[in-house]
Amino acid sequence: MAIYCIGDIQGCDAALGRLLDTIGFSASRDTVYLLGDLVNRGPDSAAVLRRCMRHGDAIRCLLGNHDLHLLAAAHGARKPSRRDTLGMVLDAPDRAVLLDWVRQQPLARAHTHAGQTLLMVHAGALPAWSAAETLGYADEVHAVLRGPNLPDFLHAMYGNTPDHWRDDLTGTDRLRVIVNALTRLRFCSTDGVMDFESTESASAAPPGLMPWFDVPGRRTAGTLMAFGHWSTLGWLNRCDLLGLDTGCVWGGCLSAVRFGATLAERELLQVHCEQAQALG
């Protein structure tokens, strides 16, 4: 049995298939975690979703900002942009089944391996959040995604405020901060104020900001976190941090990490991807 994490796929099903072949994936033996942004911008989002559904619990997913965008577009809460390739899902004969499966997926996951915890999110976690709190806050959003108030939530989900966490936040403001942190975060200030403008690499932080994972005193430090979302950051491998968005949809690579006997034993496996979106 092997444990894997795979970065952003964004509708590039052919690349996902080649990567699964490369790692020798067996649904009866292995567990693969996909770190969000399963869909959009690539050529075959519906095929990615069907592949995940077909493999059941052997492929375990979490949601990224593009996956939430799919749900929002399906419920009329957001119009697709010119770069979006969501039509293959929205116009699919099994649309209802695909969308229902997406809304069942969480925004964070944890896996215990050899007595150690692997915490997985799409983008990041705010410095004030512990690993347990990160999972708990993700569950708050997950409950809404699965519930009857999904359309109302999707219409209120977008926005950059509030831009920092407070324990007394309630309602839509609370859920929006959680969604933004887990699916959009790259840079923030030392006191956890989020920035959503810059998409540059970690070395090009705007004044007064830093990558969320470099904030001093981050409470998830010491727990291994795996995330995607940040293609300009690329492959990042630290003792307690794995960045796995290596820009598949932009013509980069689709990347997987295979864990060995412990979470510290890691092997990077990659396949090169055809460029599905032009840079700029």
XYZ file of N, CA and C in Angstrom, residues 24 27 64 68 85 93-94 131 134 136 262:
33
model
N 2.278 3.685 -10.934
C 1.815 2.317 -10.770
C 0.619 2.211 -9.850
N -5.971 0.819 -7.439
C -7.086 1.237 -6.587
C -7.340 0.265 -5.450
N -10.781 23.045 -4.413
C -10.064 24.290 -4.583
C -10.982 25.375 -5.099
N -15.024 25.200 -6.519
C -16.125 26.017 -6.006
C -16.701 26.908 -7.101
N -13.268 26.493 -18.814
C -13.656 25.360 -19.665
C -14.607 24.463 -18.877
N -24.316 15.026 -19.948
C -25.560 14.305 -19.655
C -25.651 13.855 -18.201
N -24.494 13.660 -17.559
C -24.466 13.271 -16.148
C -24.118 14.452 -15.249
N -3.905 22.866 13.455
C -4.324 21.841 12.501
C -5.756 21.390 12.778
N -8.165 24.098 11.704
C -8.262 24.149 10.241
C -9.265 23.108 9.743
N -11.667 21.732 11.507
C -12.991 22.079 12.018
C -13.654 23.186 11.220
N 7.712 6.619 6.509
C 7.282 7.762 7.305
C 6.966 8.912 6.362
